PDB file of C-alpha atoms and ligand atoms in Angstrom:
ATOM      1  CA  ALA A   1       0.000   0.000   0.000  1.00 28.00           C
ATOM      2  CA  ALA A   2       1.018   3.618  -0.368  1.00 33.00           C
ATOM      3  CA  LYS A   3       0.812   4.088   3.375  1.00 32.00           C
ATOM      4  CA  GLN A   4       4.511   4.572   3.815  1.00 35.00           C
ATOM      5  CA  GLN A   5       6.145   5.219   7.133  1.00 33.00           C
ATOM      6  CA  ARG A   6       6.504   8.846   7.969  1.00 37.00           C
ATOM      7  CA  ASP A   7      10.049   9.780   7.186  1.00 35.00           C
ATOM      8  CA  GLY A   8      12.138  10.701  10.217  1.00 31.00           C
ATOM      9  CA  ALA A   9      10.496  14.095  10.508  1.00 32.00           C
ATOM     10  CA  TYR A  10      13.448  16.289   9.669  1.00 31.00           C
ATOM     11  CA  ARG A  11      12.823  19.974   9.349  1.00 36.00           C
ATOM     12  CA  PHE A  12      14.324  22.267   6.813  1.00 40.00           C
ATOM     13  CA  TYR A  13      13.990  25.648   8.340  1.00 40.00           C
ATOM     14  CA  ALA A  14      13.380  26.574  11.903  1.00 41.00           C
ATOM     15  CA  ASP A  15      10.142  28.498  11.823  1.00 44.00           C
ATOM     16  CA  LEU A  16       8.413  30.118   8.879  1.00 46.00           C
ATOM     17  CA  LYS A  17       6.888  32.716  11.155  1.00 46.00           C
ATOM     18  CA  GLY A  18      10.312  33.700  12.457  1.00 52.00           C
ATOM     19  CA  GLN A  19      12.039  36.870  11.403  1.00 61.00           C
ATOM     20  CA  SER A  20      14.193  36.744   8.314  1.00 73.00           C
ATOM     21  CA  VAL A  21      17.925  36.689   8.912  1.00 77.00           C
ATOM     22  CA  PHE A  22      18.464  38.925   5.883  1.00 81.00           C
ATOM     23  CA  SER A  23      17.530  42.435   4.925  1.00 84.00           C
ATOM     24  CA  LYS A  24      15.849  42.565   1.511  1.00 83.00           C
ATOM     25  CA  PRO A  25      18.873  43.695  -0.513  1.00 85.00           C
ATOM     26  CA  GLU A  26      21.017  41.157   1.336  1.00 89.00           C
ATOM     27  CA  LEU A  27      18.598  38.371   0.562  1.00 91.00           C
ATOM     28  CA  LEU A  28      18.606  39.224  -3.120  1.00 93.00           C
ATOM     29  CA  ALA A  29      22.398  39.405  -3.341  1.00 94.00           C
ATOM     30  CA  GLU A  30      22.725  36.085  -1.513  1.00 95.00           C
ATOM     31  CA  LEU A  31      20.125  34.491  -3.746  1.00 95.00           C
ATOM     32  CA  LYS A  32      21.963  35.699  -6.830  1.00 95.00           C
ATOM     33  CA  MET A  33      25.129  34.057  -5.536  1.00 95.00           C
ATOM     34  CA  ALA A  34      23.263  30.884  -4.674  1.00 95.00           C
ATOM     35  CA  LEU A  35      22.018  30.690  -8.269  1.00 94.00           C
ATOM     36  CA  ASP A  36      25.515  31.304  -9.630  1.00 93.00           C
ATOM     37  CA  ASN A  37      26.949  28.612  -7.379  1.00 92.00           C
ATOM     38  CA  LYS A  38      24.092  26.204  -8.003  1.00 88.00           C
ATOM     39  CA  GLU A  39      23.255  26.061  -4.303  1.00 91.00           C
ATOM     40  CA  LEU A  40      19.569  25.842  -5.047  1.00 96.00           C
ATOM     41  CA  MET A  41      18.210  22.354  -5.285  1.00 96.00           C
ATOM     42  CA  LEU A  42      14.965  20.478  -5.451  1.00 98.00           C
ATOM     43  CA  HIS A  43      13.286  18.275  -2.959  1.00 98.00           C
ATOM     44  CA  TYR A  44      10.363  16.132  -3.991  1.00 98.00           C
ATOM     45  CA  GLN A  45       7.193  15.339  -2.091  1.00 98.00           C
ATOM     46  CA  PRO A  46       5.251  12.182  -2.939  1.00 98.00           C
ATOM     47  CA  ILE A  47       1.717  12.429  -4.290  1.00 98.00           C
ATOM     48  CA  VAL A  48       0.063   9.073  -3.786  1.00 98.00           C
ATOM     49  CA  ASP A  49      -2.919   7.512  -5.470  1.00 97.00           C
ATOM     50  CA  LEU A  50      -4.585   5.405  -2.817  1.00 97.00           C
ATOM     51  CA  ALA A  51      -6.635   3.631  -5.479  1.00 96.00           C
ATOM     52  CA  ALA A  52      -3.471   2.495  -7.251  1.00 93.00           C
ATOM     53  CA  GLY A  53      -1.577   2.092  -3.983  1.00 93.00           C
ATOM     54  CA  ARG A  54       1.522   3.877  -5.156  1.00 93.00           C
ATOM     55  CA  ILE A  55       3.314   7.168  -5.686  1.00 95.00           C
ATOM     56  CA  VAL A  56       2.079   8.540  -9.008  1.00 95.00           C
ATOM     57  CA  LYS A  57       3.813  11.907  -8.980  1.00 97.00           C
ATOM     58  CA  VAL A  58       6.049  14.114  -6.912  1.00 98.00           C
ATOM     59  CA  GLU A  59       5.929  17.862  -6.398  1.00 98.00           C
ATOM     60  CA  ALA A  60       9.231  19.651  -6.948  1.00 98.00           C
ATOM     61  CA  LEU A  61       9.920  22.124  -4.149  1.00 98.00           C
ATOM     62  CA  ALA A  62      12.855  24.529  -4.305  1.00 98.00           C
ATOM     63  CA  ARG A  63      15.333  24.297  -1.443  1.00 97.00           C
ATOM     64  CA  TRP A  64      18.134  26.619  -0.500  1.00 96.00           C
ATOM     65  CA  GLN A  65      20.670  25.837   2.161  1.00 92.00           C
ATOM     66  CA  HIS A  66      22.650  28.916   3.020  1.00 91.00           C
ATOM     67  CA  ARG A  67      26.219  28.207   4.141  1.00 88.00           C
ATOM     68  CA  GLU A  68      25.781  30.245   7.343  1.00 88.00           C
ATOM     69  CA  HIS A  69      22.097  30.522   7.976  1.00 88.00           C
ATOM     70  CA  GLY A  70      20.926  27.059   7.026  1.00 90.00           C
ATOM     71  CA  TRP A  71      17.662  26.375   5.229  1.00 92.00           C
ATOM     72  CA  ILE A  72      15.851  29.411   3.901  1.00 93.00           C
ATOM     73  CA  SER A  73      12.142  28.934   3.216  1.00 94.00           C
ATOM     74  CA  PRO A  74      10.813  29.245  -0.339  1.00 96.00           C
ATOM     75  CA  LEU A  75       8.090  31.366   1.220  1.00 94.00           C
ATOM     76  CA  GLU A  76      10.895  33.870   1.739  1.00 94.00           C
ATOM     77  CA  PHE A  77      13.119  33.494  -1.317  1.00 95.00           C
ATOM     78  CA  ILE A  78      10.485  32.904  -4.009  1.00 95.00           C
ATOM     79  CA  PRO A  79       8.734  36.252  -3.388  1.00 92.00           C
ATOM     80  CA  ALA A  80      12.181  37.894  -3.202  1.00 93.00           C
ATOM     81  CA  ALA A  81      13.187  36.371  -6.540  1.00 95.00           C
ATOM     82  CA  GLU A  82       9.865  37.481  -7.949  1.00 92.00           C
ATOM     83  CA  LYS A  83      10.325  41.098  -6.879  1.00 91.00           C
ATOM     84  CA  GLY A  84      14.032  41.208  -7.633  1.00 93.00           C
ATOM     85  CA  GLY A  85      13.846  39.964 -11.221  1.00 94.00           C
ATOM     86  CA  LEU A  86      15.464  36.583 -10.520  1.00 95.00           C
ATOM     87  CA  MET A  87      12.429  34.401 -11.092  1.00 95.00           C
ATOM     88  CA  GLY A  88      13.281  33.692 -14.739  1.00 94.00           C
ATOM     89  CA  ARG A  89      16.635  32.202 -13.813  1.00 95.00           C
ATOM     90  CA  LEU A  90      15.367  30.424 -10.738  1.00 96.00           C
ATOM     91  CA  GLY A  91      12.449  28.947 -12.675  1.00 95.00           C
ATOM     92  CA  GLU A  92      14.654  27.723 -15.492  1.00 94.00           C
ATOM     93  CA  HIS A  93      17.036  26.135 -12.995  1.00 95.00           C
ATOM     94  CA  VAL A  94      14.119  24.292 -11.347  1.00 96.00           C
ATOM     95  CA  LEU A  95      12.789  23.126 -14.697  1.00 94.00           C
ATOM     96  CA  ILE A  96      16.108  21.797 -15.952  1.00 94.00           C
ATOM     97  CA  GLU A  97      16.829  19.993 -12.694  1.00 95.00           C
ATOM     98  CA  ALA A  98      13.361  18.445 -12.745  1.00 96.00           C
ATOM     99  CA  CYS A  99      13.826  17.273 -16.337  1.00 94.00           C
ATOM    100  CA  ASN A 100      17.162  15.684 -15.473  1.00 93.00           C
ATOM    101  CA  GLN A 101      15.444  13.886 -12.630  1.00 95.00           C
ATOM    102  CA  ILE A 102      12.655  12.675 -14.884  1.00 93.00           C
ATOM    103  CA  MET A 103      15.234  11.120 -17.173  1.00 91.00           C
ATOM    104  CA  ALA A 104      16.899   9.383 -14.239  1.00 90.00           C
ATOM    105  CA  TRP A 105      13.595   7.988 -12.954  1.00 90.00           C
ATOM    106  CA  ARG A 106      12.396   7.118 -16.433  1.00 84.00           C
ATOM    107  CA  ASP A 107      15.273   4.713 -16.905  1.00 74.00           C
ATOM    108  CA  LEU A 108      14.790   3.182 -13.501  1.00 71.00           C
ATOM    109  CA  HIS A 109      11.159   2.135 -13.470  1.00 63.00           C
ATOM    110  CA  ASP A 110       8.502   0.618 -15.637  1.00 66.00           C
ATOM    111  CA  GLN A 111       5.840   2.794 -14.020  1.00 72.00           C
ATOM    112  CA  PRO A 112       7.340   6.249 -14.430  1.00 78.00           C
ATOM    113  CA  ILE A 113       6.235   9.080 -12.188  1.00 92.00           C
ATOM    114  CA  SER A 114       5.626  12.635 -13.241  1.00 95.00           C
ATOM    115  CA  ILE A 115       6.914  15.794 -11.588  1.00 97.00           C
ATOM    116  CA  THR A 116       4.738  18.810 -10.846  1.00 98.00           C
ATOM    117  CA  ILE A 117       6.414  22.195 -10.956  1.00 98.00           C
ATOM    118  CA  ASN A 118       5.154  25.384  -9.335  1.00 97.00           C
ATOM    119  CA  LEU A 119       4.914  28.375 -11.641  1.00 96.00           C
ATOM    120  CA  SER A 120       4.645  31.881 -10.294  1.00 92.00           C
ATOM    121  CA  LYS A 121       3.050  34.844 -11.951  1.00 88.00           C
ATOM    122  CA  SER A 122       6.125  36.421 -13.522  1.00 89.00           C
ATOM    123  CA  GLN A 123       7.251  33.028 -14.818  1.00 92.00           C
ATOM    124  CA  LEU A 124       4.025  32.676 -16.763  1.00 90.00           C
ATOM    125  CA  ALA A 125       3.691  36.221 -18.020  1.00 87.00           C
ATOM    126  CA  LYS A 126       7.116  37.844 -18.162  1.00 86.00           C
ATOM    127  CA  TYR A 127       9.578  34.984 -18.445  1.00 85.00           C
ATOM    128  CA  GLU A 128       7.593  32.840 -20.855  1.00 89.00           C
ATOM    129  CA  ALA A 129       7.724  29.647 -18.846  1.00 93.00           C
ATOM    130  CA  ALA A 130       5.691  27.918 -21.556  1.00 94.00           C
ATOM    131  CA  ALA A 131       8.360  28.609 -24.181  1.00 94.00           C
ATOM    132  CA  CYS A 132      11.078  27.558 -21.752  1.00 93.00           C
ATOM    133  CA  ILE A 133       9.296  24.286 -20.986  1.00 95.00           C
ATOM    134  CA  GLU A 134       8.741  23.629 -24.680  1.00 95.00           C
ATOM    135  CA  ARG A 135      12.430  24.173 -25.387  1.00 94.00           C
ATOM    136  CA  VAL A 136      13.642  21.978 -22.538  1.00 92.00           C
ATOM    137  CA  LEU A 137      11.246  19.179 -23.480  1.00 93.00           C
ATOM    138  CA  GLU A 138      12.468  19.374 -27.056  1.00 94.00           C
ATOM    139  CA  GLU A 139      16.109  19.281 -26.021  1.00 92.00           C
ATOM    140  CA  THR A 140      15.653  16.395 -23.626  1.00 90.00           C
ATOM    141  CA  GLY A 141      13.064  14.451 -25.603  1.00 91.00           C
ATOM    142  CA  ILE A 142      10.916  14.081 -22.486  1.00 92.00           C
ATOM    143  CA  SER A 143       7.219  13.472 -23.059  1.00 93.00           C
ATOM    144  CA  PRO A 144       4.947  16.261 -21.797  1.00 95.00           C
ATOM    145  CA  ASN A 145       3.148  13.576 -19.780  1.00 94.00           C
ATOM    146  CA  PHE A 146       5.953  13.678 -17.242  1.00 95.00           C
ATOM    147  CA  ILE A 147       5.844  17.391 -16.494  1.00 96.00           C
ATOM    148  CA  GLU A 148       2.841  18.991 -14.833  1.00 98.00           C
ATOM    149  CA  VAL A 149       2.468  22.530 -13.558  1.00 98.00           C
ATOM    150  CA  GLU A 150       0.827  24.145 -10.548  1.00 97.00           C
ATOM    151  CA  VAL A 151      -0.442  27.700 -10.466  1.00 94.00           C
ATOM    152  CA  THR A 152      -2.259  29.450  -7.633  1.00 90.00           C
ATOM    153  CA  GLU A 153      -5.431  31.468  -7.939  1.00 85.00           C
ATOM    154  CA  GLU A 154      -3.484  34.432  -6.646  1.00 80.00           C
ATOM    155  CA  VAL A 155      -1.659  34.924  -9.927  1.00 80.00           C
ATOM    156  CA  PHE A 156      -4.957  35.630 -11.651  1.00 80.00           C
ATOM    157  CA  ALA A 157      -5.891  38.511  -9.368  1.00 78.00           C
ATOM    158  CA  GLU A 158      -5.611  41.119 -12.089  1.00 78.00           C
ATOM    159  CA  ASP A 159      -4.720  41.276 -15.764  1.00 82.00           C
ATOM    160  CA  TYR A 160      -4.882  37.548 -16.288  1.00 84.00           C
ATOM    161  CA  GLU A 161      -5.171  37.604 -20.095  1.00 88.00           C
ATOM    162  CA  PRO A 162      -1.424  36.993 -20.760  1.00 89.00           C
ATOM    163  CA  LEU A 163      -1.404  34.283 -18.080  1.00 90.00           C
ATOM    164  CA  LEU A 164      -4.375  32.620 -19.685  1.00 91.00           C
ATOM    165  CA  GLN A 165      -2.557  32.593 -23.015  1.00 93.00           C
ATOM    166  CA  ALA A 166       0.498  31.030 -21.374  1.00 93.00           C
ATOM    167  CA  LEU A 167      -1.629  28.332 -19.758  1.00 94.00           C
ATOM    168  CA  ASN A 168      -3.393  27.610 -23.025  1.00 95.00           C
ATOM    169  CA  ARG A 169      -0.032  27.162 -24.677  1.00 95.00           C
ATOM    170  CA  LEU A 170       1.032  24.666 -22.000  1.00 96.00           C
ATOM    171  CA  LYS A 171      -2.292  22.917 -22.384  1.00 97.00           C
ATOM    172  CA  ARG A 172      -1.807  22.583 -26.142  1.00 96.00           C
ATOM    173  CA  MET A 173       1.618  21.071 -25.471  1.00 96.00           C
ATOM    174  CA  GLY A 174      -0.141  18.359 -23.491  1.00 96.00           C
ATOM    175  CA  ILE A 175       0.939  19.510 -20.048  1.00 97.00           C
ATOM    176  CA  ARG A 176      -1.431  18.948 -17.147  1.00 98.00           C
ATOM    177  CA  ILE A 177      -2.284  22.046 -15.154  1.00 97.00           C
ATOM    178  CA  TRP A 178      -3.253  22.097 -11.479  1.00 97.00           C
ATOM    179  CA  LEU A 179      -4.862  24.952  -9.572  1.00 94.00           C
ATOM    180  CA  ASP A 180      -2.765  25.008  -6.384  1.00 95.00           C
ATOM    181  CA  ASP A 181      -3.956  25.899  -2.872  1.00 92.00           C
ATOM    182  CA  PHE A 182      -7.517  25.762  -4.134  1.00 92.00           C
ATOM    183  CA  GLY A 183     -10.108  27.430  -1.961  1.00 87.00           C
ATOM    184  CA  THR A 184      -7.888  30.087  -0.443  1.00 84.00           C
ATOM    185  CA  GLY A 185      -8.043  32.515  -3.351  1.00 75.00           C
ATOM    186  CA  TYR A 186     -10.819  34.973  -3.883  1.00 68.00           C
ATOM    187  CA  SER A 187     -12.435  34.023  -7.159  1.00 64.00           C
ATOM    188  CA  SER A 188     -12.159  30.277  -7.211  1.00 63.00           C
ATOM    189  CA  LEU A 189     -15.395  29.230  -8.825  1.00 80.00           C
ATOM    190  CA  HIS A 190     -15.258  31.742 -11.629  1.00 78.00           C
ATOM    191  CA  MET A 191     -11.693  30.641 -12.395  1.00 79.00           C
ATOM    192  CA  LEU A 192     -12.750  27.037 -12.840  1.00 86.00           C
ATOM    193  CA  HIS A 193     -14.512  28.002 -16.044  1.00 86.00           C
ATOM    194  CA  LEU A 194     -11.902  30.414 -17.299  1.00 86.00           C
ATOM    195  CA  LEU A 195      -8.734  28.410 -16.878  1.00 90.00           C
ATOM    196  CA  PRO A 196      -7.703  25.357 -18.895  1.00 94.00           C
ATOM    197  CA  ILE A 197      -7.049  23.299 -15.763  1.00 95.00           C
ATOM    198  CA  ASP A 198      -7.040  19.541 -15.300  1.00 97.00           C
ATOM    199  CA  GLY A 199      -7.368  19.447 -11.558  1.00 97.00           C
ATOM    200  CA  LEU A 200      -7.501  21.136  -8.183  1.00 96.00           C
ATOM    201  CA  LYS A 201      -5.153  20.877  -5.270  1.00 97.00           C
ATOM    202  CA  LEU A 202      -7.333  21.290  -2.225  1.00 96.00           C
ATOM    203  CA  ASP A 203      -5.505  23.613   0.148  1.00 94.00           C
ATOM    204  CA  ARG A 204      -4.311  22.124   3.379  1.00 95.00           C
ATOM    205  CA  ALA A 205      -6.357  24.657   5.350  1.00 93.00           C
ATOM    206  CA  PHE A 206      -9.401  22.471   4.589  1.00 92.00           C
ATOM    207  CA  VAL A 207      -7.634  19.215   5.304  1.00 93.00           C
ATOM    208  CA  HIS A 208      -5.970  20.294   8.536  1.00 90.00           C
ATOM    209  CA  ARG A 209      -7.903  19.123  11.634  1.00 85.00           C
ATOM    210  CA  LEU A 210     -10.543  17.677   9.383  1.00 85.00           C
ATOM    211  CA  SER A 211     -11.642  15.108  11.923  1.00 83.00           C
ATOM    212  CA  GLU A 212     -12.257  17.700  14.616  1.00 85.00           C
ATOM    213  CA  GLU A 213     -14.395  20.116  12.685  1.00 85.00           C
ATOM    214  CA  PRO A 214     -17.556  18.871  10.983  1.00 85.00           C
ATOM    215  CA  ALA A 215     -17.931  22.105   9.005  1.00 87.00           C
ATOM    216  CA  ARG A 216     -14.664  21.389   7.194  1.00 88.00           C
ATOM    217  CA  LEU A 217     -15.867  17.935   6.327  1.00 91.00           C
ATOM    218  CA  ALA A 218     -18.919  19.365   4.589  1.00 91.00           C
ATOM    219  CA  THR A 219     -16.711  21.812   2.669  1.00 91.00           C
ATOM    220  CA  VAL A 220     -14.324  19.088   1.587  1.00 94.00           C
ATOM    221  CA  ARG A 221     -17.135  16.842   0.378  1.00 94.00           C
ATOM    222  CA  THR A 222     -18.648  19.727  -1.555  1.00 93.00           C
ATOM    223  CA  ILE A 223     -15.353  20.619  -3.246  1.00 94.00           C
ATOM    224  CA  VAL A 224     -14.592  16.992  -4.138  1.00 96.00           C
ATOM    225  CA  ALA A 225     -18.082  16.659  -5.647  1.00 96.00           C
ATOM    226  CA  LEU A 226     -17.637  19.957  -7.469  1.00 94.00           C
ATOM    227  CA  ALA A 227     -14.381  18.770  -8.984  1.00 95.00           C
ATOM    228  CA  ARG A 228     -15.950  15.511 -10.080  1.00 95.00           C
ATOM    229  CA  ASN A 229     -18.927  17.284 -11.669  1.00 94.00           C
ATOM    230  CA  GLN A 230     -16.571  19.557 -13.585  1.00 93.00           C
ATOM    231  CA  GLY A 231     -14.517  16.620 -14.783  1.00 95.00           C
ATOM    232  CA  LEU A 232     -11.515  17.736 -12.762  1.00 96.00           C
ATOM    233  CA  ALA A 233      -9.075  15.635 -10.770  1.00 98.00           C
ATOM    234  CA  ILE A 234      -8.406  16.573  -7.166  1.00 98.00           C
ATOM    235  CA  ILE A 235      -5.421  16.207  -4.855  1.00 98.00           C
ATOM    236  CA  GLY A 236      -5.864  16.624  -1.098  1.00 98.00           C
ATOM    237  CA  GLU A 237      -2.897  18.599   0.281  1.00 97.00           C
ATOM    238  CA  GLY A 238      -1.470  18.681   3.781  1.00 97.00           C
ATOM    239  CA  VAL A 239      -2.551  15.212   4.923  1.00 97.00           C
ATOM    240  CA  GLU A 240      -0.868  14.793   8.296  1.00 97.00           C
ATOM    241  CA  GLN A 241      -3.051  12.287  10.127  1.00 95.00           C
ATOM    242  CA  PRO A 242      -4.480   8.865   9.332  1.00 96.00           C
ATOM    243  CA  GLU A 243      -7.953  10.283  10.081  1.00 94.00           C
ATOM    244  CA  GLU A 244      -7.450  12.930   7.421  1.00 95.00           C
ATOM    245  CA  GLU A 245      -6.399  10.304   4.907  1.00 97.00           C
ATOM    246  CA  ALA A 246      -9.498   8.247   5.731  1.00 96.00           C
ATOM    247  CA  ILE A 247     -11.967  11.132   5.544  1.00 95.00           C
ATOM    248  CA  LEU A 248     -10.564  12.373   2.235  1.00 96.00           C
ATOM    249  CA  LEU A 249     -10.693   8.879   0.838  1.00 96.00           C
ATOM    250  CA  GLU A 250     -14.262   8.464   2.006  1.00 95.00           C
ATOM    251  CA  SER A 251     -15.124  11.734   0.256  1.00 95.00           C
ATOM    252  CA  GLY A 252     -13.725  10.326  -2.975  1.00 96.00           C
ATOM    253  CA  CYS A 253     -10.315  12.003  -2.907  1.00 97.00           C
ATOM    254  CA  THR A 254      -7.816   9.234  -3.648  1.00 98.00           C
ATOM    255  CA  LEU A 255      -4.945  11.499  -4.734  1.00 98.00           C
ATOM    256  CA  GLN A 256      -3.239  12.755  -1.601  1.00 98.00           C
ATOM    257  CA  GLN A 257      -0.136  14.620  -0.500  1.00 98.00           C
ATOM    258  CA  GLY A 258       1.167  15.522   2.938  1.00 98.00           C
ATOM    259  CA  TYR A 259       3.591  14.655   5.701  1.00 98.00           C
ATOM    260  CA  TYR A 260       1.592  11.515   6.475  1.00 97.00           C
ATOM    261  CA  HIS A 261       2.366  10.142   3.008  1.00 97.00           C
ATOM    262  CA  GLY A 262       5.860  11.571   2.880  1.00 97.00           C
ATOM    263  CA  GLN A 263       7.759  14.769   3.571  1.00 97.00           C
ATOM    264  CA  PRO A 264       9.539  16.608   0.790  1.00 98.00           C
ATOM    265  CA  MET A 265      12.798  14.651   0.382  1.00 98.00           C
ATOM    266  CA  THR A 266      15.820  14.287  -1.828  1.00 97.00           C
ATOM    267  CA  ALA A 267      15.630  12.572  -5.211  1.00 97.00           C
ATOM    268  CA  MET A 268      17.679   9.733  -3.766  1.00 96.00           C
ATOM    269  CA  GLN A 269      15.162   9.144  -1.014  1.00 97.00           C
ATOM    270  CA  ILE A 270      12.318   9.113  -3.554  1.00 95.00           C
ATOM    271  CA  THR A 271      14.269   6.610  -5.656  1.00 93.00           C
ATOM    272  CA  GLU A 272      14.625   4.420  -2.584  1.00 92.00           C
ATOM    273  CA  LYS A 273      10.883   4.625  -1.875  1.00 92.00           C
ATOM    274  CA  LEU A 274      10.070   3.673  -5.466  1.00 89.00           C
ATOM    275  CA  ARG A 275      12.466   0.748  -5.257  1.00 85.00           C
ATOM    276  CA  THR A 276      11.077  -0.674  -2.041  1.00 84.00           C
ATOM    277  CA  ALA A 277       7.481  -0.155  -3.228  1.00 80.00           C
ATOM    278  CA  GLY A 278       8.239  -2.048  -6.424  1.00 62.00           C
ATOM    279  CA  ARG A 279       9.414  -5.143  -4.580  1.00 57.00           C
TER     280      ARG A 279
HETATM  281  P1  C2E B   1       2.924  24.818  -2.380  1.00 69.10           P
HETATM  282  O1  C2E B   1       3.132  24.716  -3.845  1.00 69.10           O
HETATM  283  O2  C2E B   1       1.502  24.881  -1.920  1.00 69.10           O
HETATM  284  O3  C2E B   1       3.684  23.592  -1.736  1.00 69.10           O
HETATM  285  C1  C2E B   1       3.230  22.867  -0.635  1.00 69.10           C
HETATM  286  C2  C2E B   1       3.884  23.347   0.643  1.00 69.10           C
HETATM  287  O4  C2E B   1       3.295  22.675   1.748  1.00 69.10           O
HETATM  288  C3  C2E B   1       5.368  23.005   0.711  1.00 69.10           C
HETATM  289  O5  C2E B   1       5.998  24.024   1.456  1.00 69.10           O
HETATM  290  C4  C2E B   1       5.365  21.701   1.500  1.00 69.10           C
HETATM  291  O6  C2E B   1       6.581  21.436   2.146  1.00 69.10           O
HETATM  292  C5  C2E B   1       4.259  21.961   2.487  1.00 69.10           C
HETATM  293  N1  C2E B   1       3.622  20.740   2.970  1.00 69.10           N
HETATM  294  C6  C2E B   1       3.496  19.556   2.340  1.00 69.10           C
HETATM  295  N2  C2E B   1       2.822  18.663   3.087  1.00 69.10           N
HETATM  296  C7  C2E B   1       2.494  19.284   4.239  1.00 69.10           C
HETATM  297  C8  C2E B   1       1.787  18.880   5.419  1.00 69.10           C
HETATM  298  O7  C2E B   1       1.313  17.760   5.566  1.00 69.10           O
HETATM  299  N3  C2E B   1       1.635  19.817   6.399  1.00 69.10           N
HETATM  300  C9  C2E B   1       2.144  21.074   6.300  1.00 69.10           C
HETATM  301  N4  C2E B   1       1.952  21.922   7.304  1.00 69.10           N
HETATM  302  N5  C2E B   1       2.814  21.497   5.182  1.00 69.10           N
HETATM  303  C10 C2E B   1       2.986  20.611   4.170  1.00 69.10           C
HETATM  304  P2  C2E B   1       7.353  24.706   0.965  1.00 69.10           P
HETATM  305  O8  C2E B   1       8.248  23.670   0.386  1.00 69.10           O
HETATM  306  O9  C2E B   1       7.833  25.522   2.095  1.00 69.10           O
HETATM  307  O10 C2E B   1       6.929  25.642  -0.223  1.00 69.10           O
HETATM  308  C11 C2E B   1       6.148  26.759   0.026  1.00 69.10           C
HETATM  309  C12 C2E B   1       5.648  27.383  -1.258  1.00 69.10           C
HETATM  310  O11 C2E B   1       6.748  27.946  -1.995  1.00 69.10           O
HETATM  311  C13 C2E B   1       5.012  26.369  -2.200  1.00 69.10           C
HETATM  312  O12 C2E B   1       3.686  26.123  -1.804  1.00 69.10           O
HETATM  313  C14 C2E B   1       5.134  27.116  -3.522  1.00 69.10           C
HETATM  314  O13 C2E B   1       4.073  28.035  -3.654  1.00 69.10           O
HETATM  315  C15 C2E B   1       6.440  27.884  -3.352  1.00 69.10           C
HETATM  316  N6  C2E B   1       7.497  27.187  -4.095  1.00 69.10           N
HETATM  317  C16 C2E B   1       8.316  26.171  -3.688  1.00 69.10           C
HETATM  318  N7  C2E B   1       9.164  25.790  -4.671  1.00 69.10           N
HETATM  319  C17 C2E B   1       8.883  26.577  -5.740  1.00 69.10           C
HETATM  320  C18 C2E B   1       9.415  26.671  -7.088  1.00 69.10           C
HETATM  321  O14 C2E B   1      10.303  25.940  -7.526  1.00 69.10           O
HETATM  322  N8  C2E B   1       8.860  27.636  -7.910  1.00 69.10           N
HETATM  323  C19 C2E B   1       7.844  28.465  -7.486  1.00 69.10           C
HETATM  324  N9  C2E B   1       7.354  29.361  -8.339  1.00 69.10           N
HETATM  325  N10 C2E B   1       7.322  28.386  -6.240  1.00 69.10           N
HETATM  326  C20 C2E B   1       7.833  27.457  -5.377  1.00 69.10           C
HETATM  327 MG1   MG B   2       2.410  23.567  -5.215  1.00 69.10          MG
HETATM  328 MG1   MG B   3      -0.125  23.749  -2.570  1.00 69.10          MG
HETATM  329 MG1   MG B   4       0.892  26.719  -0.706  1.00 69.10          MG
END
């Protein structure tokens, strides 16, 4: 079964709510250096399909270990890259690393897994992520089936026409598109009809403490039913407890992601998981 042991709960950065160790210009300069020195890497978090009983995809999550200050959260350095004009480079780095990983996993297994990549607003609009993905896929010969993208509702807050065009281009390339952190944005339902999406990632705010709060259960069931009626897939995010796994499953949500199924981990650790599952 896909009910793997929780990996020795290691933490990457002390506390997301804690104060940043950098001033803004410092952070940007350090990030620039980190990109030059290839200090940025990817960790991968399993997405399991409980119906199939296996890992079907992994989400690529950017990781930065600073030589002095340790792990810096993407919640800190992604917005900084975004504002400081580094998102094009960072995004391309993530994409290339993910594609290299796909090739490694492709040769290793008969049931290949896909990688989902987060795309931010400037990546879609300004840095032409779609063109970049097309180019990298062409160069590597990877099938678009193995790359999926995640975008949040937030990026569509205003002036979404260029973003829509970028998504449509990805869609035409055969790339699956997920609406990330679904339910936390402000115009969710309207967006479902506008965007060429394949599925929703139900934000962990709904999944968290699901067993304790009946109101959340009703919301989750409604969203899962909504997705099904719209012909969309759905992934439950932030599954931390066996009860949450069970309730989601009962609601019809078999695709799940969260610490309970596996923390974000190195490619090597994912490889190991795939190996032991295949036995
Ligand atoms: P996200 O795309 O919604 O990613 C899921 C976040 O939830 C990750 O945080 C993950 O570590 C965390 N998470 C997963 N399972 C659980 C759980 O069971 N409980 C709890 N409490 N948290 C869980 P992370 O890695 O800190 O990333 C934060 C955000 O940074 C991501 O949110 C994504 O929006 C952004 N991000 C990360 N990597 C990239 C990247 O390469 N490119 C872009 N554009 N954004 C990225
Ligand atoms: Mg995501
Ligand atoms: Mg998410
Ligand atoms: Mg999120």
